């Protein structure tokens, strides 16, 4: 493994806690679930999602406004108008929002309107973007590249820390294989390894890994069982009508059922799931919180 001085796990009890808002932080004892559509389509769509999920508890919202589409003729996202929609639901429901940034020019508007900036798989090794995100005062959600090794993933995170931003959450979202049945292969071994190699929180995106909605809930539970610090899941009020990634989108009712079904797994692994995700400091998690 190349030298990853800043992201490496130097002490077994040291785990970073990455704060999205006053109430929500990733990497503590609590599990964080981020839910929302692939693409922000309308104010009404985001309102429906936030109002249904806020109490479930889904602690944060997702939704793309700058979309990395395979075809240049597909919808590319609402841009700044989409950011304004995210800002409104964020304010109304008190939920932090995360959205993707694809270029250095997009950093400023995205940082102004949202709580966390996502680097998508296709940009995991866009080193100039990673360096620029090192200078941002907001947490970064770094998704694993489509065919990135664990070492390449760790070193991409190292770029952001080396350039000054310690607030990085890693996201395993599946890697390419020969088998098209699942869109990607969810690498839960990487989740375990990344939590051993680094002090950064690791969340799992079963939606982009599976590509099929009926596979998502079981993969979500498996992710929590193997130690993931959270989940990011695509859902939509009318999944079949999603402008992107429709096949993997859960209905809001299925999303609620998924969250409820994850809860006993969180308990089984000694974690918690709550609306307010800043866990009280107890004897067992005090060292991690102090070290964070
Ligand atoms: C997304 O989160 O909508 C997305 C495009 O994800 P990924 O970069 O993992 O493909
Ligand atoms: Mn998507």
XYZ file of C-alpha atoms and ligand atoms in Angstrom:
303
model
C 0.000 0.000 0.000
C 1.303 3.454 -0.926
C 1.862 5.887 1.900
C -1.494 7.167 3.131
C -0.288 9.083 6.162
C -3.404 11.096 6.843
C -6.220 8.607 6.248
C -4.498 5.603 7.816
C -5.808 4.077 10.988
C -3.062 4.948 13.436
C -4.874 3.842 16.574
C -7.574 1.147 16.678
C -9.914 3.343 18.736
C -9.540 6.435 16.587
C -12.494 6.921 14.224
C -13.302 10.246 12.654
C -16.746 11.711 13.173
C -17.800 13.768 10.161
C -20.413 16.391 10.931
C -23.036 17.282 8.308
C -25.105 19.547 10.546
C -25.648 20.274 14.224
C -27.748 17.130 14.554
C -26.208 14.736 12.063
C -22.722 13.267 11.977
C -21.350 10.158 10.246
C -18.912 7.781 11.901
C -20.082 7.723 15.493
C -22.086 4.987 17.122
C -25.162 5.968 15.148
C -25.938 4.752 11.639
C -26.783 7.494 9.128
C -29.167 6.853 6.245
C -29.167 9.258 3.296
C -32.157 8.933 0.973
C -33.488 10.654 -2.102
C -33.765 10.522 -5.857
C -30.975 10.031 -8.340
C -31.856 13.430 -9.813
C -33.627 16.435 -8.328
C -36.603 16.763 -10.676
C -38.941 19.285 -9.014
C -39.706 21.068 -5.765
C -42.805 18.890 -5.337
C -40.803 15.686 -5.747
C -38.267 16.717 -3.087
C -41.032 17.871 -0.701
C -42.817 14.531 -0.997
C -39.602 12.661 -0.270
C -38.462 14.826 2.639
C -41.862 14.927 4.330
C -42.210 11.132 4.154
C -38.672 10.280 5.236
C -37.810 12.931 7.830
C -39.271 11.025 10.770
C -38.477 7.466 9.646
C -35.562 8.219 10.394
C -33.653 9.117 7.267
C -31.225 11.753 8.525
C -30.066 13.354 5.259
C -31.262 13.881 1.693
C -29.549 13.221 -1.615
C -30.382 14.378 -5.136
C -28.225 15.176 -8.145
C -28.369 18.523 -9.912
C -25.193 18.083 -11.976
C -25.513 14.582 -13.404
C -22.753 12.470 -14.964
C -24.834 10.851 -17.728
C -23.455 8.207 -20.063
C -25.137 9.918 -23.019
C -24.738 13.655 -23.694
C -28.370 13.635 -24.902
C -29.752 12.511 -21.515
C -31.024 15.078 -18.986
C -27.971 16.697 -17.373
C -29.614 18.018 -14.196
C -31.254 21.288 -13.103
C -28.003 22.943 -12.005
C -28.395 26.021 -9.794
C -32.223 25.796 -9.929
C -31.865 22.298 -8.476
C -29.549 23.593 -5.749
C -32.245 26.100 -4.757
C -34.773 23.266 -4.447
C -32.344 21.349 -2.217
C -31.772 24.451 -0.096
C -35.500 24.893 0.454
C -36.194 21.326 1.614
C -33.041 21.406 3.734
C -34.399 24.481 5.498
C -37.978 23.280 5.843
C -37.221 19.781 7.153
C -33.944 20.475 8.958
C -32.230 17.739 6.960
C -28.712 18.156 5.598
C -28.392 17.592 1.833
C -25.680 16.029 -0.305
C -25.206 16.482 -4.028
C -22.568 15.701 -6.634
C -19.964 18.125 -7.886
C -18.338 17.223 -11.212
C -16.015 20.167 -11.818
C -14.023 22.793 -9.961
C -16.402 25.468 -11.249
C -19.351 23.735 -9.566
C -17.717 23.682 -6.119
C -18.640 27.217 -5.138
C -22.398 27.039 -5.834
C -22.707 23.510 -4.442
C -20.859 24.444 -1.235
C -23.056 27.529 -0.845
C -26.354 25.595 -0.953
C -25.609 22.147 0.490
C -23.996 20.390 3.461
C -21.866 17.740 1.780
C -20.249 17.514 -1.679
C -20.269 14.178 -3.464
C -17.474 13.074 -5.771
C -19.000 10.509 -8.103
C -17.352 7.294 -9.230
C -16.392 8.764 -12.571
C -14.387 11.481 -10.842
C -12.685 9.528 -8.064
C -9.320 10.089 -9.714
C -9.970 13.599 -11.014
C -6.973 14.785 -9.041
C -7.428 18.481 -9.740
C -11.003 18.244 -8.428
C -9.803 16.339 -5.340
C -7.150 18.986 -4.640
C -9.710 21.782 -4.965
C -12.059 19.929 -2.581
C -9.202 19.883 -0.084
C -9.700 23.607 0.241
C -13.437 23.420 0.891
C -14.878 23.872 4.341
C -17.606 21.217 3.874
C -17.513 17.421 4.178
C -16.878 15.335 1.058
C -18.593 12.061 0.132
C -16.031 10.220 -1.993
C -17.462 7.359 -4.051
C -15.279 4.492 -5.173
C -14.322 4.536 -8.854
C -15.985 2.032 -11.186
C -12.841 -0.098 -11.270
C -10.728 1.432 -8.530
C -8.625 -0.751 -6.282
C -8.866 -0.238 -2.538
C -5.423 1.374 -2.653
C -6.482 3.833 -5.366
C -9.613 4.659 -3.356
C -7.624 5.276 -0.174
C -5.127 7.449 -2.049
C -7.929 9.515 -3.619
C -9.141 10.289 -0.079
C -5.546 11.075 0.886
C -5.487 13.783 -1.812
C -8.395 15.606 -0.151
C -6.874 15.382 3.322
C -3.405 16.320 2.055
C -4.896 19.492 0.606
C -6.452 20.521 3.890
C -9.929 19.012 4.263
C -10.070 16.243 6.909
C -13.824 15.682 6.508
C -14.131 12.787 4.092
C -16.628 9.911 4.100
C -15.877 6.928 1.844
C -18.665 5.270 -0.148
C -18.535 1.737 -1.557
C -20.941 1.658 -4.531
C -19.969 -1.510 -6.363
C -17.295 -2.243 -8.930
C -17.547 -3.431 -12.543
C -17.460 -7.127 -13.321
C -18.150 -9.421 -16.261
C -21.709 -10.078 -15.090
C -24.376 -7.588 -16.214
C -27.125 -9.120 -14.040
C -26.276 -6.773 -11.190
C -25.193 -3.327 -12.384
C -22.006 -3.641 -10.321
C -20.662 -6.002 -7.662
C -21.088 -4.696 -4.125
C -17.705 -5.185 -2.478
C -18.451 -5.638 1.207
C -14.916 -6.922 1.698
C -13.776 -3.415 0.829
C -16.028 -1.979 3.542
C -14.388 -4.185 6.151
C -10.902 -3.469 4.792
C -11.417 0.306 4.578
C -12.586 0.429 8.182
C -9.433 -1.425 9.187
C -7.093 0.624 6.991
C -8.494 4.101 7.651
C -10.149 6.123 10.399
C -12.682 7.561 7.935
C -16.367 6.587 8.044
C -17.473 4.178 5.310
C -20.991 4.144 3.926
C -22.551 1.867 1.307
C -24.643 2.656 -1.765
C -26.547 -0.555 -2.539
C -28.637 1.207 -5.226
C -25.846 1.799 -7.746
C -24.268 -1.527 -6.806
C -27.397 -3.554 -7.498
C -29.075 -1.549 -10.231
C -32.296 -3.420 -9.420
C -34.619 -2.273 -6.633
C -35.479 -5.768 -5.431
C -31.842 -6.389 -4.474
C -31.384 -3.176 -2.492
C -32.919 -3.952 0.951
C -30.981 -7.185 1.544
C -27.720 -5.550 0.453
C -28.433 -2.601 2.759
C -28.850 -4.914 5.743
C -25.706 -6.848 4.816
C -23.773 -3.565 4.658
C -24.799 -2.590 8.177
C -24.073 -6.108 9.427
C -20.483 -5.904 8.152
C -19.766 -2.592 9.847
C -20.776 0.199 7.442
C -21.399 3.553 9.138
C -24.372 4.346 6.954
C -26.245 3.955 3.689
C -27.087 6.135 0.717
C -30.161 4.888 -1.139
C -32.138 6.111 -4.146
C -35.896 6.457 -3.782
C -38.646 8.312 -5.599
C -42.386 9.012 -5.131
C -43.005 7.330 -8.514
C -39.937 5.125 -9.079
C -40.789 4.071 -12.644
C -40.999 7.720 -13.669
C -37.520 8.633 -12.354
C -35.629 10.603 -15.019
C -32.487 8.591 -14.199
C -31.752 5.225 -12.561
C -35.465 4.315 -12.469
C -34.828 0.573 -12.289
C -33.016 0.841 -8.953
C -35.242 3.466 -7.275
C -37.317 2.347 -4.284
C -40.823 3.667 -3.691
C -41.131 5.775 -0.538
C -43.050 2.970 1.149
C -40.297 0.476 0.306
C -37.748 2.968 1.607
C -39.617 3.250 4.921
C -39.797 -0.556 5.154
C -36.073 -0.799 4.436
C -35.187 1.630 7.220
C -37.411 -0.245 9.671
C -35.812 -3.547 8.680
C -32.298 -2.146 9.142
C -32.935 -1.141 12.726
C -32.650 -4.615 14.326
C -29.384 -5.137 12.449
C -27.988 -1.878 13.847
C -28.906 -3.072 17.326
C -27.317 -6.478 16.692
C -23.987 -4.816 15.805
C -24.148 -2.494 18.816
C -25.104 0.643 16.882
C -28.165 2.863 16.900
C -30.463 4.521 14.386
C -32.110 7.770 15.362
C -33.400 10.998 13.855
C -30.888 13.003 15.809
C -27.681 11.208 15.103
C -25.395 12.871 17.572
C -25.092 10.091 20.077
C -24.863 10.784 23.782
C -21.354 10.272 25.048
C -21.273 6.986 26.897
C -18.481 4.950 28.453
C -18.059 2.812 25.357
C -17.951 5.483 22.664
C -16.154 8.190 24.648
C -12.658 7.304 23.355
C -13.780 7.465 19.708
C -15.583 10.766 20.201
C -12.634 12.332 21.982
C -10.223 11.042 19.355
C -12.354 12.288 16.457
C -25.266 8.964 -8.095
O -25.046 8.951 -6.871
O -26.360 9.288 -8.594
C -24.194 8.497 -8.990
C -24.097 8.933 -10.247
O -23.394 7.598 -8.408
P -22.030 6.926 -8.895
O -21.063 8.059 -9.068
O -21.690 5.996 -7.771
O -22.326 6.194 -10.183
Mn -28.118 7.468 -9.616
